[in-house]
C-alpha positions as a LaTeX table, in Angstrom:
\begin{tabular}{lrrr}
\hline
Residue & $x$ (\AA) & $y$ (\AA) & $z$ (\AA) \\
\hline
Met1 & $-18.90$ & 0.06 & $-11.08$ \\
Gly2 & $-19.40$ & $-2.66$ & $-8.65$ \\
Lys3 & $-21.55$ & $-5.89$ & $-8.90$ \\
Glu4 & $-24.10$ & $-6.27$ & $-11.59$ \\
Leu5 & $-27.69$ & $-6.17$ & $-10.50$ \\
Ile6 & $-29.26$ & $-9.69$ & $-10.03$ \\
Pro7 & $-32.89$ & $-10.10$ & $-11.40$ \\
Val8 & $-35.50$ & $-10.59$ & $-8.53$ \\
Val9 & $-38.79$ & $-12.11$ & $-8.66$ \\
Asp10 & $-40.96$ & $-11.59$ & $-5.45$ \\
Lys11 & $-44.03$ & $-13.61$ & $-5.13$ \\
Gly12 & $-47.18$ & $-11.27$ & $-5.22$ \\
Phe13 & $-45.26$ & $-8.45$ & $-7.10$ \\
Thr14 & $-45.68$ & $-7.31$ & $-10.38$ \\
Ser15 & $-42.61$ & $-5.76$ & $-12.34$ \\
Leu16 & $-43.27$ & $-2.31$ & $-13.69$ \\
Leu17 & $-40.11$ & $-2.37$ & $-16.02$ \\
Val18 & $-40.49$ & $-4.24$ & $-19.32$ \\
Ser19 & $-38.53$ & $-4.23$ & $-22.51$ \\
Asp20 & $-39.80$ & $-0.81$ & $-23.77$ \\
Phe21 & $-41.33$ & 2.36 & $-22.11$ \\
Asp22 & $-44.76$ & 2.04 & $-23.39$ \\
Ser23 & $-46.28$ & 2.31 & $-19.93$ \\
Trp24 & $-44.01$ & 5.28 & $-18.99$ \\
Gln25 & $-43.91$ & 9.03 & $-19.77$ \\
Met26 & $-41.22$ & 11.68 & $-19.46$ \\
Ala27 & $-42.05$ & 15.04 & $-17.94$ \\
Gly28 & $-39.75$ & 17.95 & $-18.10$ \\
Ala29 & $-36.03$ & 17.73 & $-19.41$ \\
Gly30 & $-33.56$ & 14.87 & $-19.62$ \\
Arg31 & $-34.44$ & 11.22 & $-19.99$ \\
Phe32 & $-33.96$ & 7.68 & $-18.65$ \\
Asn33 & $-32.03$ & 5.20 & $-20.56$ \\
Gly34 & $-33.06$ & 1.69 & $-20.16$ \\
Ile35 & $-31.30$ & $-1.72$ & $-20.85$ \\
Asn36 & $-32.72$ & $-4.90$ & $-19.62$ \\
Asn37 & $-34.25$ & $-4.40$ & $-16.03$ \\
Ile38 & $-32.40$ & $-1.17$ & $-15.18$ \\
Ile39 & $-33.04$ & 2.50 & $-16.11$ \\
Glu40 & $-30.64$ & 5.35 & $-15.53$ \\
Ser41 & $-31.08$ & 9.05 & $-15.31$ \\
Val42 & $-29.65$ & 11.32 & $-17.80$ \\
Gly43 & $-29.95$ & 15.08 & $-17.90$ \\
Gly44 & $-32.29$ & 16.82 & $-16.05$ \\
Thr45 & $-34.61$ & 18.25 & $-14.47$ \\
Gly46 & $-37.29$ & 15.92 & $-15.21$ \\
Leu47 & $-39.72$ & 12.91 & $-14.34$ \\
Leu48 & $-40.17$ & 9.48 & $-15.74$ \\
Trp49 & $-43.57$ & 8.23 & $-14.47$ \\
Tyr50 & $-45.67$ & 5.26 & $-14.65$ \\
Lys51 & $-48.77$ & 6.23 & $-16.68$ \\
Lys52 & $-50.58$ & 2.96 & $-16.97$ \\
Glu53 & $-52.61$ & 3.23 & $-13.65$ \\
Pro54 & $-52.51$ & 5.07 & $-10.09$ \\
Phe55 & $-52.06$ & 3.24 & $-6.98$ \\
Arg56 & $-53.69$ & 3.48 & $-3.70$ \\
Asn57 & $-52.28$ & 1.08 & $-1.07$ \\
Phe58 & $-48.93$ & $-0.93$ & $-2.00$ \\
Ile59 & $-45.56$ & $-1.93$ & $-1.51$ \\
Leu60 & $-43.12$ & $-0.70$ & $-3.87$ \\
Lys61 & $-39.59$ & $-2.30$ & $-4.07$ \\
Thr62 & $-36.73$ & $-1.13$ & $-6.21$ \\
Asp63 & $-32.96$ & $-1.61$ & $-6.24$ \\
Trp64 & $-30.82$ & 1.66 & $-6.89$ \\
Arg65 & $-27.39$ & 3.04 & $-6.90$ \\
Val66 & $-25.61$ & 6.20 & $-7.36$ \\
Thr67 & $-22.37$ & 6.50 & $-9.25$ \\
Asp68 & $-21.11$ & 9.70 & $-7.66$ \\
Ile69 & $-21.56$ & 11.19 & $-4.06$ \\
Asn70 & $-23.26$ & 14.27 & $-6.03$ \\
Asp71 & $-25.71$ & 12.18 & $-7.78$ \\
Asn72 & $-29.41$ & 12.85 & $-6.53$ \\
Ser73 & $-32.87$ & 11.58 & $-7.36$ \\
Gly74 & $-36.04$ & 10.69 & $-5.71$ \\
Ile75 & $-39.13$ & 8.47 & $-6.06$ \\
Tyr76 & $-42.40$ & 9.89 & $-6.35$ \\
Ile77 & $-45.55$ & 8.25 & $-4.84$ \\
Arg78 & $-49.21$ & 9.24 & $-4.78$ \\
Met79 & $-48.62$ & 12.01 & $-7.22$ \\
Pro80 & $-51.47$ & 13.50 & $-9.62$ \\
Asp81 & $-51.19$ & 12.81 & $-13.37$ \\
Val82 & $-48.44$ & 15.20 & $-14.61$ \\
Gly83 & $-49.20$ & 14.29 & $-18.42$ \\
Ser84 & $-50.73$ & 17.50 & $-19.20$ \\
Ala85 & $-48.71$ & 19.53 & $-16.82$ \\
Asn86 & $-47.41$ & 22.15 & $-19.44$ \\
Gly87 & $-44.16$ & 22.70 & $-17.92$ \\
Asn88 & $-45.60$ & 22.67 & $-14.35$ \\
Trp89 & $-44.89$ & 19.13 & $-13.67$ \\
Met90 & $-42.81$ & 19.53 & $-10.49$ \\
Gln91 & $-45.50$ & 21.66 & $-8.92$ \\
Ile92 & $-48.03$ & 18.68 & $-9.70$ \\
Ala93 & $-45.66$ & 15.93 & $-8.65$ \\
Asn94 & $-44.92$ & 17.76 & $-5.23$ \\
Lys95 & $-48.51$ & 17.17 & $-4.24$ \\
Gly96 & $-47.46$ & 13.61 & $-3.81$ \\
Trp97 & $-44.65$ & 12.28 & $-1.55$ \\
Glu98 & $-41.04$ & 12.02 & $-2.54$ \\
Val99 & $-38.68$ & 9.22 & $-1.18$ \\
Gln100 & $-35.20$ & 10.88 & $-1.34$ \\
Ser101 & $-32.13$ & 9.27 & $-2.86$ \\
Gly102 & $-29.30$ & 11.78 & $-2.08$ \\
Glu103 & $-26.24$ & 11.04 & 0.20 \\
Arg104 & $-25.41$ & 14.73 & 0.65 \\
Gly105 & $-28.71$ & 15.68 & 2.18 \\
Phe106 & $-28.12$ & 19.09 & 0.54 \\
Asp107 & $-30.30$ & 22.06 & 1.44 \\
Ala108 & $-30.54$ & 24.69 & $-1.35$ \\
Asn109 & $-32.09$ & 27.05 & 1.12 \\
Thr110 & $-29.25$ & 27.05 & 3.68 \\
Asn111 & $-26.51$ & 25.87 & 1.28 \\
Thr112 & $-25.51$ & 23.21 & 3.59 \\
Gly113 & $-25.45$ & 19.32 & 3.79 \\
Gln114 & $-26.61$ & 16.62 & 5.90 \\
Asn115 & $-30.16$ & 17.75 & 6.44 \\
Asp116 & $-32.13$ & 14.88 & 7.84 \\
Leu117 & $-35.27$ & 15.85 & 5.70 \\
Lys118 & $-33.28$ & 15.67 & 2.55 \\
Leu119 & $-30.92$ & 12.52 & 2.87 \\
Thr120 & $-31.52$ & 9.23 & 1.56 \\
Gly121 & $-34.58$ & 7.40 & 2.73 \\
Ala122 & $-36.16$ & 10.66 & 4.05 \\
Ile123 & $-39.80$ & 11.36 & 2.96 \\
Tyr124 & $-38.70$ & 14.69 & 1.51 \\
Asp125 & $-39.30$ & 17.60 & 3.75 \\
Leu126 & $-41.71$ & 15.76 & 5.82 \\
Ala127 & $-40.17$ & 12.86 & 7.84 \\
Pro128 & $-36.43$ & 12.79 & 8.42 \\
Ala129 & $-34.03$ & 9.87 & 7.72 \\
Arg130 & $-33.57$ & 8.65 & 11.14 \\
Ile131 & $-30.61$ & 6.38 & 10.24 \\
Lys132 & $-27.76$ & 7.87 & 8.36 \\
Asp133 & $-25.67$ & 5.02 & 7.60 \\
Ala134 & $-28.31$ & 2.59 & 5.89 \\
Ala135 & $-27.09$ & 3.32 & 2.35 \\
Arg136 & $-24.15$ & 1.26 & 0.93 \\
Pro137 & $-21.03$ & 3.02 & $-0.54$ \\
Val138 & $-21.33$ & 4.90 & $-4.00$ \\
Cys139 & $-21.62$ & 2.22 & $-7.07$ \\
Glu140 & $-23.00$ & $-0.44$ & $-4.67$ \\
Trp141 & $-26.80$ & $-1.49$ & $-5.11$ \\
Asn142 & $-29.27$ & $-0.54$ & $-2.33$ \\
Thr143 & $-32.86$ & $-1.65$ & $-1.94$ \\
Phe144 & $-35.73$ & 0.48 & $-1.30$ \\
Glu145 & $-39.10$ & $-0.82$ & 0.21 \\
Ile146 & $-41.81$ & 1.94 & 0.33 \\
Gln147 & $-44.97$ & 0.88 & 2.19 \\
Val148 & $-47.97$ & 3.16 & 1.50 \\
Arg149 & $-51.32$ & 2.43 & 3.18 \\
Asp150 & $-54.10$ & 5.14 & 3.44 \\
Gln151 & $-52.18$ & 8.18 & 4.54 \\
Asn152 & $-49.14$ & 6.40 & 6.11 \\
Val153 & $-45.78$ & 5.80 & 4.57 \\
Lys154 & $-42.82$ & 3.59 & 5.72 \\
Val155 & $-39.54$ & 3.41 & 3.98 \\
Leu156 & $-37.07$ & 0.69 & 4.53 \\
Leu157 & $-33.60$ & 1.07 & 3.15 \\
Asn158 & $-31.63$ & $-2.31$ & 2.99 \\
Gly159 & $-34.26$ & $-3.71$ & 5.44 \\
Lys160 & $-33.71$ & $-0.87$ & 8.08 \\
Leu161 & $-36.70$ & 1.27 & 8.79 \\
Val162 & $-35.26$ & 4.78 & 7.96 \\
Ser163 & $-38.29$ & 7.16 & 7.84 \\
Glu164 & $-42.05$ & 6.91 & 8.77 \\
Leu165 & $-45.03$ & 9.36 & 8.08 \\
Ser166 & $-48.40$ & 9.00 & 9.68 \\
Asn167 & $-51.88$ & 10.40 & 9.10 \\
Asp168 & $-50.55$ & 12.84 & 6.32 \\
Thr169 & $-54.00$ & 13.94 & 4.94 \\
Thr170 & $-52.50$ & 16.55 & 2.78 \\
Arg171 & $-51.65$ & 14.21 & 0.08 \\
Pro172 & $-54.11$ & 12.38 & $-2.51$ \\
Pro173 & $-55.62$ & 9.00 & $-1.47$ \\
Glu174 & $-54.15$ & 7.51 & $-4.69$ \\
Gly175 & $-51.65$ & 8.57 & $-7.27$ \\
Phe176 & $-49.08$ & 7.81 & $-9.72$ \\
Ile177 & $-45.41$ & 6.57 & $-9.22$ \\
Gly178 & $-42.41$ & 8.51 & $-10.94$ \\
Phe179 & $-38.55$ & 8.54 & $-10.84$ \\
Gln180 & $-36.80$ & 11.87 & $-10.88$ \\
Asn181 & $-33.59$ & 13.10 & $-13.07$ \\
His182 & $-32.47$ & 15.60 & $-10.79$ \\
His183 & $-29.70$ & 17.60 & $-12.63$ \\
Pro184 & $-27.55$ & 17.29 & $-15.64$ \\
Gly185 & $-24.50$ & 15.00 & $-14.94$ \\
Ser186 & $-26.41$ & 13.04 & $-12.24$ \\
Arg187 & $-26.57$ & 9.26 & $-13.01$ \\
Val188 & $-28.73$ & 7.33 & $-10.71$ \\
Gln189 & $-29.76$ & 3.71 & $-11.57$ \\
Phe190 & $-32.97$ & 1.92 & $-10.79$ \\
Gly191 & $-33.69$ & $-1.78$ & $-11.39$ \\
Asn192 & $-36.13$ & $-4.46$ & $-10.27$ \\
Ile193 & $-38.97$ & $-1.98$ & $-9.96$ \\
Arg194 & $-41.83$ & $-3.93$ & $-8.61$ \\
Ile195 & $-45.22$ & $-3.33$ & $-6.83$ \\
Lys196 & $-47.68$ & $-5.26$ & $-4.77$ \\
Lys197 & $-51.19$ & $-3.79$ & $-4.38$ \\
Leu198 & $-52.63$ & $-3.89$ & $-1.01$ \\
Ser199 & $-56.26$ & $-3.97$ & $-0.04$ \\
\hline
\end{tabular}
């Protein structure tokens, strides 16, 4: 499946992945399997979220890869607490921002692909992926760097700025981080999940 993931230590960053899932909670269907410093989506549709604390201004970094062109996932940021959602977790999570991981850019409303607002690196339905070739081939590791300051978001994919959103006051000023299982059969891996708080 390609090269193995090399553990990363970034000065000033704190790892959100530990040997167990005590700081994480699953909402919805499916699950994430974890081994060492990697989690992989299994089944769906659901969301694994970091329940320990909300974040306001931060830089979130994670390595990730898909195993098939049809795999799909997303990273939710600044979303409200979905712990007591009673089945409505997606409606609550969508009050935050979602950074897309999906190479097809599939739009279910039009049944077409390559929608810039749904491609890898897009801030889902809000800011398009301006560079379409920043992601590496299937089974190769990529790196997201998501910068959040006040109501502004920048998404870097493998060092390239792929999307940017400014002054979006419709989202909460702080919130939680989550990783999506999109659908049964989709296997997306995330590793080296780490965060740096900003003032």
